[in-house]
Structures are given as structure tokens and as C-alpha cells.
Amino acid sequence: MLAAGVHGGEEARLGLESNSQARRWWREGKSLGLAAFLVISVPATSVKRVVMMRNR
């Protein structure tokens, strides 16, 4: 029982460490993700407009 508790604590500690790393990645990645989203979405909307213009 005690060994299982120690093992669980170790897992929880590792989980917290990876979670904080994930948060750091998320904070750094948010600006990159936003930039990528804009780069992807802006050409897509302009392509849609061109296609709509052609369809008329």
C-alpha cells in the first residue's frame, strides 16, 4: 500500500513537471500559433473571395 502511494506521488510529480513544461510551450506557442493561423487563414479567405467572384 505504501509503495503504491510513493509510486503515485512520483507519477503526480512527473505529471506536474510535464504540465508546467506544457504550459511554457503553450505560452511560447500561442504567439506562433496566432501568427500561423493568420498566415493560413488570410490567404484562405482571399482565395474564397476569388472563387466567389469567379462563380458569379
CSV table of C-alpha atoms in Angstrom, one decimal:
chain,number,residue,atom,x,y,z
A,1,MET,CA,0.0,0.0,0.0
A,2,LEU,CA,2.8,2.4,1.0
A,3,ALA,CA,4.8,1.6,-2.2
A,4,ALA,CA,1.8,2.3,-4.3
A,5,GLY,CA,1.3,5.7,-2.6
A,6,VAL,CA,5.0,6.5,-3.2
A,7,HIS,CA,4.7,5.4,-6.8
A,8,GLY,CA,1.6,7.5,-7.2
A,9,GLY,CA,3.3,10.5,-5.7
A,10,GLU,CA,6.2,10.1,-8.2
A,11,GLU,CA,3.8,9.9,-11.1
A,12,ALA,CA,2.0,13.0,-9.8
A,13,ARG,CA,5.3,14.9,-9.5
A,14,LEU,CA,6.3,13.9,-13.0
A,15,GLY,CA,2.8,14.9,-14.2
A,16,LEU,CA,3.2,18.3,-12.7
A,17,GLU,CA,6.6,18.8,-14.2
A,18,SER,CA,5.4,17.9,-17.7
A,19,ASN,CA,2.3,20.0,-17.1
A,20,SER,CA,4.4,23.1,-16.3
A,21,GLN,CA,6.6,22.4,-19.4
A,22,ALA,CA,3.4,22.1,-21.5
A,23,ARG,CA,2.2,25.4,-20.1
A,24,ARG,CA,5.6,27.0,-21.0
A,25,TRP,CA,5.3,25.5,-24.5
A,26,TRP,CA,1.7,26.8,-24.7
A,27,ARG,CA,2.7,30.3,-23.7
A,28,GLU,CA,5.5,30.4,-26.3
A,29,GLY,CA,3.4,28.6,-28.9
A,30,LYS,CA,0.4,30.9,-28.6
A,31,SER,CA,2.0,33.8,-30.4
A,32,LEU,CA,3.5,31.3,-33.0
A,33,GLY,CA,0.1,29.7,-33.3
A,34,LEU,CA,-1.6,33.0,-33.8
A,35,ALA,CA,0.9,34.0,-36.5
A,36,ALA,CA,0.5,30.7,-38.3
A,37,PHE,CA,-3.3,30.9,-38.0
A,38,LEU,CA,-3.2,34.4,-39.6
A,39,VAL,CA,-0.8,33.3,-42.3
A,40,ILE,CA,-3.1,30.3,-43.1
A,41,SER,CA,-6.5,32.0,-42.7
A,42,VAL,CA,-5.8,35.2,-44.5
A,43,PRO,CA,-4.8,33.6,-47.9
A,44,ALA,CA,-7.7,31.1,-47.4
A,45,THR,CA,-10.2,33.9,-47.1
A,46,SER,CA,-8.8,35.8,-50.1
A,47,VAL,CA,-8.9,32.5,-52.2
A,48,LYS,CA,-12.5,32.1,-51.1
A,49,ARG,CA,-13.3,35.6,-52.3
A,50,VAL,CA,-11.6,35.0,-55.6
A,51,VAL,CA,-13.6,31.7,-56.0
A,52,MET,CA,-16.8,33.5,-55.1
A,53,MET,CA,-16.1,36.3,-57.7
A,54,ARG,CA,-15.5,33.7,-60.4
A,55,ASN,CA,-18.7,31.8,-59.5
A,56,ARG,CA,-20.8,34.9,-60.0
